[in-house]
């Protein structure tokens, strides 16, 4: 299995909802990432997990809460989001000193 | 260069011609560089990478050139095809866990 999978593919939520994005990889990669991407912009790093521990938090608002239950799974819990949080959320994973592999993303719309 | 507002730099080429996409990177300490291709509605897809101890690397129909003196990276695509139409991002690695993405270039291939 050489891919990163993300669910759901699309998500529409209200500002009072709580939802979660899920990411999975079975390549044995030790680092996993969350990115946010707005239209016509490059991906912006949000969080990095290394060996299941949070190693980088790019000053992301607390309404985004990451979780790494095990080495293959990465979640992003969403609560009280704002319309400007609407974006493509990308998960990626990486083996040591190699390229990051990206998932297909979750298209999030906040109403 | 930098994109202004919602406009991505765009390169338009005729099918069968060669394409050259350029990227300026910021940190002379970066030691690893990657090119990604992103099609509409999909996650970034790895194309080719190069380490700072090299100045050229070739793949299938693609070549990456690295000029460390002027901090410039380029991606050459030979015999460009309609399926090459996408946004192309360069990325530099300053440490092992964080990629810095360039602003992106849209490649349009016309018959």
Coordinates of N, CA and C in Angstrom, one line a residue:
Chain A
X1 N 0.9 -1.2 0.0 CA 0.0 0.0 0.0 C 0.9 1.2 0.0
X2 N 0.8 2.0 -1.1 CA 1.7 3.2 -1.2 C 1.0 4.5 -1.3
X3 N -0.1 4.6 -0.6 CA -0.8 5.8 -0.7 C -1.3 6.3 0.7
X4 N -1.7 7.6 0.7 CA -2.2 8.3 1.9 C -3.7 8.4 1.6
X5 N -4.6 8.0 2.5 CA -6.0 8.1 2.2 C -6.6 9.1 3.2
X6 N -7.6 9.8 2.8 CA -8.3 10.8 3.6 C -9.8 10.7 3.5
X7 N -10.5 10.8 4.6 CA -11.9 10.8 4.7 C -12.4 11.9 5.6
X8 N -13.6 12.5 5.3 CA -14.3 12.3 4.0 C -13.7 13.1 2.9
X9 N -14.2 13.0 1.7 CA -13.7 13.7 0.6 C -14.2 15.1 0.6
X10 N -15.5 15.3 1.0 CA -16.1 16.6 1.1 C -16.8 16.7 2.5
X11 N -16.8 17.9 3.1 CA -17.5 18.1 4.3 C -18.1 19.5 4.4
X12 N -19.3 19.5 4.7 CA -20.0 20.8 4.9 C -20.4 20.9 6.4
X13 N -20.1 21.9 7.1 CA -20.4 22.0 8.5 C -20.8 23.4 8.9
X14 N -21.6 23.5 9.9 CA -22.0 24.8 10.5 C -21.0 25.2 11.5
X15 N -21.0 26.5 11.9 CA -20.0 27.0 12.8 C -20.2 26.5 14.2
X16 N -21.3 25.8 14.5 CA -21.4 25.2 15.9 C -21.2 23.7 15.9
X17 N -20.9 23.2 14.7 CA -20.7 21.7 14.6 C -19.3 21.3 15.1
X18 N -19.2 20.0 15.5 CA -17.9 19.3 15.7 C -17.8 18.2 14.7
X19 N -16.7 18.2 14.0 CA -16.4 17.2 13.1 C -15.0 16.8 13.1
X20 N -14.6 15.7 12.5 CA -13.2 15.2 12.4 C -12.9 14.8 11.0
X21 N -11.6 15.1 10.6 CA -11.0 14.7 9.4 C -10.1 13.5 9.7
X22 N -10.0 12.5 8.9 CA -9.2 11.4 9.1 C -8.2 11.1 8.0
X23 N -7.0 10.6 8.4 CA -6.0 10.4 7.4 C -5.3 9.0 7.8
X24 N -4.9 8.3 6.8 CA -4.4 6.9 7.1 C -3.3 6.6 6.1
X25 N -2.2 6.1 6.6 CA -1.1 5.6 5.7 C -0.5 4.3 6.3
X26 N -0.2 3.3 5.4 CA 0.3 2.1 5.8 C 1.7 1.8 5.2
X27 N 2.5 2.9 5.0 CA 3.8 2.8 4.4 C 4.9 2.8 5.5
X28 N 4.5 2.8 6.8 CA 5.5 2.8 7.8 C 6.2 4.1 8.0
X29 N 5.6 5.2 7.5 CA 6.2 6.5 7.6 C 6.2 7.0 9.0
X30 N 7.2 7.7 9.4 CA 7.3 8.1 10.8 C 6.8 9.5 11.1
X31 N 6.6 10.3 10.0 CA 6.1 11.7 10.1 C 4.8 11.8 9.4
X32 N 3.9 12.5 10.0 CA 2.6 12.8 9.3 C 2.3 14.3 9.5
X33 N 1.6 14.9 8.5 CA 1.4 16.3 8.5 C -0.1 16.7 8.2
X34 N -0.5 17.8 8.7 CA -1.7 18.4 8.2 C -1.3 19.8 7.6
X35 N -1.9 20.0 6.4 CA -1.8 21.3 5.7 C -3.2 21.8 5.4
X36 N -3.2 23.2 5.2 CA -4.4 23.8 4.8 C -4.1 24.5 3.4
X37 N -5.0 24.4 2.4 CA -4.7 25.0 1.2 C -5.9 25.8 0.7
X38 N -5.8 27.1 0.5 CA -6.8 27.9 -0.1 C -6.6 27.9 -1.6
X39 N -7.7 28.3 -2.3 CA -7.6 28.3 -3.8 C -6.5 29.1 -4.3
X40 N -5.8 28.6 -5.3 CA -4.7 29.3 -6.0 C -3.5 29.6 -5.1
X41 N -3.4 28.9 -4.0 CA -2.3 29.2 -3.0 C -1.6 27.9 -2.8
X42 N -0.3 27.9 -2.3 CA 0.4 26.7 -2.0 C -0.1 26.2 -0.6
X43 N 0.1 24.9 -0.3 CA -0.3 24.3 1.0 C 0.5 25.1 2.1
X44 N -0.3 25.3 3.2 CA 0.3 25.9 4.4 C 0.4 24.9 5.5
X45 N 1.5 24.7 6.1 CA 1.7 23.7 7.1 C 0.9 24.1 8.4
X46 N 0.2 23.1 8.9 CA -0.5 23.4 10.2 C 0.2 22.6 11.4
X47 N 0.3 21.3 11.2 CA 0.9 20.4 12.3 C 1.8 19.4 11.7
X48 N 2.8 19.0 12.5 CA 3.6 17.8 12.2 C 3.7 16.9 13.4
X49 N 3.5 15.6 13.1 CA 3.7 14.6 14.1 C 4.9 13.7 13.7
X50 N 5.8 13.5 14.6 CA 6.9 12.7 14.4 C 7.0 11.6 15.5
X51 N 7.0 10.4 15.0 CA 6.9 9.2 15.9 C 5.7 9.4 16.9
X52 N 4.6 9.8 16.4 CA 3.3 9.9 17.1 C 3.3 11.1 18.1
X53 N 4.3 11.9 18.1 CA 4.3 13.1 19.0 C 4.2 14.4 18.2
X54 N 3.5 15.3 18.7 CA 3.4 16.6 18.0 C 4.7 17.3 18.0
X55 N 5.3 17.6 16.9 CA 6.6 18.2 16.9 C 6.5 19.7 16.4
X56 N 5.6 20.0 15.5 CA 5.4 21.3 15.0 C 3.9 21.7 15.1
X57 N 3.7 22.9 15.6 CA 2.3 23.5 15.6 C 2.6 24.9 15.1
X58 N 2.1 25.2 13.8 CA 2.4 26.5 13.2 C 1.4 27.6 13.7
X59 N 1.3 27.7 15.0 CA 0.4 28.7 15.6 C -1.0 28.6 15.1
X60 N -1.5 27.4 15.0 CA -2.9 27.2 14.5 C -3.9 27.5 15.6
X61 N -5.0 28.1 15.3 CA -6.0 28.4 16.3 C -6.5 27.1 17.0
X62 N -6.9 27.2 18.2 CA -7.3 26.0 19.0 C -8.6 25.3 18.5
X63 N -9.3 26.0 17.6 CA -10.5 25.3 17.1 C -10.1 24.1 16.2
X64 N -8.8 24.0 15.9 CA -8.3 22.9 15.2 C -7.5 22.1 16.2
X65 N -7.8 20.8 16.3 CA -7.1 20.0 17.3 C -6.6 18.7 16.7
X66 N -5.3 18.5 16.5 CA -4.8 17.3 15.9 C -4.7 16.1 16.9
X67 N -4.7 14.9 16.4 CA -4.6 13.7 17.2 C -3.9 12.6 16.4
X68 N -3.0 11.9 17.0 CA -2.3 10.8 16.3 C -2.5 9.6 17.1
X69 N -3.5 8.8 16.9 CA -3.8 7.6 17.8 C -2.8 6.5 17.7
X70 N -2.2 6.4 16.5 CA -1.1 5.4 16.3 C -0.3 5.8 15.1
X71 N 0.7 5.0 14.7 CA 1.6 5.4 13.7 C 1.0 5.5 12.3
X72 N -0.2 4.9 12.1 CA -0.8 4.9 10.8 C -1.9 5.9 10.6
X73 N -2.4 6.5 11.7 CA -3.6 7.3 11.7 C -3.3 8.7 12.2
X74 N -4.0 9.7 11.6 CA -3.9 11.1 12.0 C -5.3 11.7 11.8
X75 N -5.7 12.3 12.9 CA -7.0 13.0 12.9 C -6.9 14.5 13.0
X76 N -7.9 15.2 12.6 CA -7.9 16.6 12.8 C -9.4 16.9 13.3
X77 N -9.5 17.3 14.5 CA -10.8 17.6 15.1 C -11.1 19.1 15.0
X78 N -12.4 19.3 14.5 CA -12.8 20.6 14.2 C -13.9 21.1 15.1
X79 N -13.9 22.3 15.6 CA -14.9 22.7 16.5 C -15.0 24.3 16.4
X80 N -16.3 24.8 16.2 CA -16.5 26.2 16.2 C -15.7 26.9 15.1
X81 N -15.7 26.3 13.9 CA -14.9 26.9 12.8 C -15.6 28.1 12.3
X82 N -14.9 28.9 11.5 CA -15.4 30.1 10.9 C -15.4 29.9 9.4
X83 N -16.3 30.7 8.7 CA -16.3 30.5 7.2 C -15.0 30.6 6.5
X84 N -14.1 31.4 7.1 CA -12.7 31.6 6.4 C -11.9 30.4 6.6
X85 N -12.3 29.4 7.4 CA -11.6 28.1 7.5 C -11.9 27.2 6.4
X86 N -12.9 27.6 5.5 CA -13.2 26.7 4.4 C -11.9 26.6 3.5
X87 N -11.6 25.4 3.1 CA -10.3 25.2 2.4 C -10.2 23.7 2.0
X88 N -9.2 23.3 1.3 CA -8.8 21.9 1.1 C -7.8 21.6 2.2
X89 N -8.1 20.5 3.0 CA -7.2 20.1 4.1 C -6.5 18.8 3.6
X90 N -5.2 19.0 3.6 CA -4.3 17.9 3.0 C -3.5 17.2 4.1
X91 N -3.5 15.9 4.1 CA -2.6 15.1 4.9 C -1.4 14.6 4.1
X92 N -0.3 14.5 4.7 CA 0.9 14.0 4.1 C 1.7 13.1 5.1
X93 N 2.5 12.2 4.5 CA 3.4 11.4 5.4 C 4.7 11.3 4.7
X94 N 5.7 11.0 5.5 CA 7.1 11.0 5.0 C 7.9 10.0 5.7
X95 N 8.7 9.2 4.9 CA 9.8 8.4 5.5 C 11.0 9.3 5.8
X96 N 11.9 8.9 6.5 CA 13.1 9.7 6.9 C 13.8 10.2 5.6
X97 N 14.1 11.5 5.5 CA 14.9 12.1 4.5 C 14.4 11.8 3.1
X98 N 13.1 11.6 3.0 CA 12.5 11.4 1.6 C 11.3 12.4 1.4
X99 N 10.7 12.3 0.3 CA 9.7 13.2 -0.1 C 8.4 13.0 0.7
X100 N 7.6 14.0 0.9 CA 6.3 13.8 1.5 C 5.3 13.3 0.5
X101 N 4.5 12.4 0.9 CA 3.4 11.8 0.0 C 2.1 12.5 0.5
X102 N 1.3 13.0 -0.4 CA 0.1 13.7 0.0 C -1.1 12.8 -0.3
X103 N -2.1 13.0 0.5 CA -3.4 12.4 0.3 C -4.2 13.3 -0.7
X104 N -5.4 12.9 -1.1 CA -6.2 13.6 -2.0 C -6.9 14.9 -1.4
X105 N -6.9 14.9 0.0 CA -7.5 16.1 0.6 C -9.0 15.9 1.0
X106 N -9.4 16.8 1.9 CA -10.8 16.9 2.3 C -11.2 18.3 2.0
X107 N -12.2 18.5 1.1 CA -12.7 19.8 0.8 C -13.7 20.2 1.9
X108 N -13.4 21.2 2.7 CA -14.2 21.6 3.8 C -14.9 23.0 3.5
X109 N -16.2 23.0 3.7 CA -17.0 24.2 3.6 C -17.6 24.5 4.9
X110 N -17.4 25.7 5.5 CA -18.0 26.1 6.7 C -19.1 27.2 6.5
X111 N -20.3 26.9 6.9 CA -21.4 27.8 6.6 C -21.7 28.7 7.8
Chain B
X1 N 8.3 34.1 -9.1 CA 8.0 35.3 -8.5 C 6.7 35.2 -7.6
X2 N 6.4 36.3 -6.9 CA 5.2 36.3 -6.0 C 3.9 36.4 -6.9
X3 N 2.9 35.7 -6.4 CA 1.6 35.9 -7.1 C 0.9 37.1 -6.5
X4 N 0.1 37.7 -7.2 CA -0.6 38.9 -6.7 C -2.1 38.5 -6.6
X5 N -2.7 38.7 -5.5 CA -4.1 38.4 -5.3 C -4.4 37.0 -5.6
X6 N -5.4 36.7 -6.5 CA -5.8 35.4 -6.8 C -5.1 34.8 -8.1
X7 N -4.1 35.5 -8.6 CA -3.6 35.1 -9.9 C -2.3 34.4 -9.7
X8 N -2.3 33.1 -10.3 CA -1.1 32.3 -10.4 C -0.3 32.7 -11.6
X9 N 1.0 32.7 -11.5 CA 1.8 32.8 -12.8 C 1.4 31.7 -13.7
X10 N 1.2 32.0 -15.0 CA 0.8 30.9 -15.9 C 1.8 30.8 -17.0
X11 N 2.0 29.6 -17.4 CA 2.9 29.2 -18.6 C 2.0 28.5 -19.5
X12 N 1.9 29.0 -20.7 CA 1.1 28.4 -21.8 C 2.0 27.8 -22.8
X13 N 1.9 26.5 -23.2 CA 2.7 25.9 -24.2 C 1.9 25.1 -25.1
X14 N 2.5 24.9 -26.3 CA 1.8 24.0 -27.3 C 2.2 22.6 -27.0
X15 N 1.2 21.7 -27.2 CA 1.5 20.3 -27.1 C 2.7 19.8 -27.9
X16 N 3.6 19.1 -27.3 CA 4.8 18.6 -28.0 C 6.0 19.5 -27.7
X17 N 5.8 20.8 -27.3 CA 6.9 21.6 -27.0 C 7.5 21.3 -25.6
X18 N 8.7 21.8 -25.3 CA 9.2 21.7 -24.0 C 8.8 22.8 -23.1
X19 N 8.6 22.5 -21.8 CA 8.2 23.5 -20.8 C 9.3 23.7 -19.8
X20 N 9.5 24.9 -19.4 CA 10.4 25.2 -18.3 C 9.7 26.1 -17.3
X21 N 9.6 25.5 -16.1 CA 9.0 26.2 -15.0 C 10.1 26.6 -14.0
X22 N 10.1 27.8 -13.5 CA 11.2 28.3 -12.7 C 10.7 28.6 -11.3
X23 N 11.7 28.6 -10.4 CA 11.4 28.8 -9.0 C 12.6 29.4 -8.3
X24 N 12.4 30.5 -7.5 CA 13.5 31.0 -6.7 C 13.2 30.6 -5.3
X25 N 14.3 30.1 -4.6 CA 14.1 29.7 -3.2 C 14.8 30.7 -2.3
X26 N 14.5 30.6 -1.0 CA 14.9 31.7 -0.2 C 16.1 31.4 0.7
X27 N 16.3 30.1 1.1 CA 17.3 29.8 2.1 C 18.5 29.1 1.5
X28 N 19.6 29.7 1.6 CA 20.8 29.0 1.0 C 21.2 27.8 1.9
X29 N 20.6 27.6 3.1 CA 20.9 26.4 3.9 C 20.0 25.3 3.5
X30 N 19.0 25.5 2.7 CA 18.2 24.4 2.2 C 19.0 23.3 1.5
X31 N 18.7 22.0 1.8 CA 19.5 21.0 1.2 C 18.8 20.0 0.4
X32 N 17.5 20.2 0.3 CA 16.6 19.2 -0.4 C 15.5 20.0 -1.1
X33 N 15.2 19.7 -2.4 CA 14.2 20.4 -3.1 C 13.4 19.4 -3.9
X34 N 12.1 19.8 -4.0 CA 11.1 18.9 -4.6 C 10.2 19.7 -5.5
X35 N 9.8 19.0 -6.6 CA 8.7 19.5 -7.5 C 7.5 18.7 -7.3
X36 N 6.4 19.4 -7.1 CA 5.1 18.7 -7.0 C 4.2 19.2 -8.2
X37 N 3.3 18.3 -8.6 CA 2.3 18.6 -9.6 C 0.9 18.5 -8.9
X38 N 0.1 19.5 -9.0 CA -1.3 19.4 -8.4 C -2.3 19.7 -9.5
X39 N -3.1 18.6 -9.8 CA -4.2 18.8 -10.7 C -5.5 19.2 -9.9
X40 N -6.4 19.8 -10.6 CA -7.6 20.4 -10.0 C -8.3 19.4 -9.1
X41 N -8.6 19.7 -7.9 CA -9.3 18.8 -7.0 C -8.5 17.7 -6.4
X42 N -7.2 17.7 -6.6 CA -6.4 16.6 -6.1 C -5.3 17.1 -5.2
X43 N -4.6 16.2 -4.4 CA -3.5 16.6 -3.6 C -2.2 16.7 -4.5
X44 N -1.2 17.3 -4.0 CA 0.1 17.4 -4.7 C 0.7 16.1 -4.9
X45 N 1.2 15.9 -6.1 CA 1.8 14.6 -6.5 C 3.3 14.8 -6.8
X46 N 4.1 14.0 -6.1 CA 5.6 14.1 -6.3 C 6.0 13.9 -7.7
X47 N 6.9 14.8 -8.2 CA 7.4 14.6 -9.6 C 8.9 14.1 -9.5
X48 N 9.7 15.0 -8.9 CA 11.1 14.7 -8.9 C 11.8 15.5 -7.7
X49 N 12.9 15.1 -7.2 CA 13.6 15.8 -6.2 C 15.0 15.9 -6.5
X50 N 15.7 16.8 -5.8 CA 17.2 16.9 -6.0 C 17.8 17.4 -4.7
X51 N 19.0 16.9 -4.4 CA 19.7 17.3 -3.2 C 20.7 18.4 -3.5
X52 N 21.1 19.1 -2.5 CA 22.0 20.3 -2.8 C 23.4 20.0 -3.3
X53 N 23.7 18.7 -3.2 CA 25.1 18.3 -3.7 C 25.0 17.9 -5.2
X54 N 23.9 18.1 -5.8 CA 23.7 17.9 -7.2 C 23.3 19.2 -7.9
X55 N 23.5 19.3 -9.2 CA 23.0 20.4 -10.0 C 22.0 20.0 -11.1
X56 N 21.8 18.7 -11.3 CA 20.9 18.2 -12.3 C 20.5 16.8 -11.9
X57 N 19.2 16.6 -12.2 CA 18.7 15.2 -12.0 C 17.6 15.0 -13.1
X58 N 17.6 13.8 -13.7 CA 16.6 13.5 -14.7 C 15.7 12.4 -14.3
X59 N 14.5 12.6 -14.7 CA 13.5 11.5 -14.6 C 12.9 11.2 -16.0
X60 N 11.7 10.6 -15.9 CA 11.1 10.3 -17.2 C 10.4 11.6 -17.8
X61 N 10.9 12.1 -18.8 CA 10.5 13.3 -19.4 C 10.7 14.6 -18.6
X62 N 11.2 14.5 -17.4 CA 11.4 15.7 -16.6 C 12.9 15.8 -16.2
X63 N 13.3 17.0 -16.0 CA 14.7 17.3 -15.6 C 14.6 18.4 -14.6
X64 N 15.3 18.3 -13.4 CA 15.3 19.4 -12.5 C 16.8 19.9 -12.5
X65 N 16.9 21.3 -12.5 CA 18.2 21.9 -12.5 C 18.2 22.8 -11.2
X66 N 19.4 22.7 -10.5 CA 19.6 23.5 -9.3 C 20.8 24.4 -9.5
X67 N 20.6 25.7 -9.3 CA 21.7 26.7 -9.3 C 21.8 27.3 -8.0
X68 N 22.7 26.8 -7.2 CA 22.8 27.3 -5.8 C 23.4 28.7 -5.7
X69 N 24.1 29.1 -6.7 CA 24.7 30.4 -6.7 C 23.7 31.5 -6.7
X70 N 22.6 31.3 -7.5 CA 21.5 32.3 -7.5 C 20.2 31.8 -6.9
X71 N 20.3 30.7 -6.2 CA 19.2 30.1 -5.5 C 18.0 30.0 -6.4
X72 N 18.2 29.2 -7.5 CA 17.2 29.0 -8.5 C 17.0 27.5 -8.8
X73 N 15.8 27.2 -9.0 CA 15.4 25.8 -9.3 C 14.6 25.8 -10.6
X74 N 14.7 24.9 -11.5 CA 13.8 24.8 -12.6 C 13.4 23.4 -12.9
X75 N 12.2 23.3 -13.5 CA 11.7 22.0 -13.9 C 11.5 22.0 -15.4
X76 N 12.1 21.1 -16.1 CA 11.9 21.0 -17.5 C 11.1 19.8 -17.9
X77 N 10.1 20.0 -18.7 CA 9.2 18.9 -19.1 C 9.4 18.8 -20.6
X78 N 9.8 17.6 -21.1 CA 10.0 17.4 -22.5 C 8.7 16.9 -23.1
X79 N 8.5 17.4 -24.4 CA 7.3 16.9 -25.2 C 6.0 17.0 -24.3
X80 N 5.7 18.3 -23.9 CA 4.6 18.5 -23.0 C 3.3 17.9 -23.6
X81 N 2.5 17.3 -22.7 CA 1.3 16.7 -23.1 C 0.1 17.3 -22.4
X82 N -1.1 17.2 -22.9 CA -2.3 17.7 -22.2 C -2.4 17.3 -20.8
X83 N -2.0 16.1 -20.5 CA -2.1 15.5 -19.1 C -1.1 16.2 -18.2
X84 N -0.2 17.0 -18.7 CA 0.8 17.8 -17.9 C 0.1 19.1 -17.4
X85 N -1.0 19.4 -17.9 CA -1.7 20.6 -17.4 C -2.0 20.5 -15.9
X86 N -1.5 21.5 -15.1 CA -1.7 21.4 -13.7 C -1.0 22.6 -13.1
X87 N -1.1 22.7 -11.8 CA -0.2 23.7 -11.0 C 1.0 23.0 -10.5
X88 N 2.1 23.6 -10.7 CA 3.4 23.0 -10.3 C 4.0 23.9 -9.1
X89 N 4.3 23.2 -8.1 CA 4.9 23.8 -6.9 C 6.4 23.3 -6.7
X90 N 7.3 24.2 -6.4 CA 8.6 23.8 -5.9 C 8.5 23.9 -4.4
X91 N 9.3 23.1 -3.7 CA 9.4 23.2 -2.3 C 10.8 23.0 -1.8
X92 N 11.2 23.6 -0.8 CA 12.6 23.5 -0.2 C 12.5 23.0 1.2
X93 N 13.5 22.2 1.6 CA 13.5 21.6 2.9 C 14.6 22.3 3.7
X94 N 14.2 22.9 4.8 CA 15.2 23.6 5.7 C 15.6 22.7 6.8
X95 N 14.7 21.8 7.2 CA 15.1 20.8 8.2 C 14.3 19.5 7.8
X96 N 14.4 18.5 8.6 CA 13.9 17.2 8.1 C 12.4 17.1 8.2
X97 N 11.7 18.0 8.9 CA 10.2 17.9 9.1 C 9.4 19.0 8.4
X98 N 10.0 20.0 7.8 CA 9.2 21.1 7.3 C 9.6 21.4 5.8
X99 N 8.6 21.5 5.0 CA 8.8 21.9 3.6 C 8.3 23.3 3.5
X100 N 9.0 24.2 2.7 CA 8.5 25.5 2.4 C 8.1 25.5 0.9
X101 N 6.9 25.8 0.6 CA 6.4 25.7 -0.8 C 6.5 27.1 -1.5
X102 N 6.8 27.1 -2.8 CA 6.8 28.3 -3.6 C 5.3 28.6 -3.9
X103 N 5.1 29.7 -4.6 CA 3.8 30.2 -4.9 C 3.0 29.4 -6.0
X104 N 3.8 28.7 -6.8 CA 3.1 27.8 -7.8 C 3.0 28.5 -9.2
X105 N 3.1 27.7 -10.2 CA 2.9 28.1 -11.6 C 1.9 27.2 -12.2
X106 N 0.9 27.8 -12.9 CA -0.1 27.0 -13.7 C 0.5 26.8 -15.1
X107 N 0.5 25.5 -15.5 CA 0.9 25.1 -16.8 C -0.3 24.8 -17.6
X108 N -0.5 25.5 -18.7 CA -1.6 25.2 -19.6 C -1.1 24.7 -20.9
X109 N -1.6 23.5 -21.4 CA -1.1 22.9 -22.6 C -2.2 23.0 -23.6
X110 N -1.9 23.6 -24.8 CA -3.0 23.8 -25.8 C -2.6 23.0 -27.1
X111 N -3.6 22.5 -27.8 CA -3.2 21.7 -29.0 C -2.6 22.4 -30.1

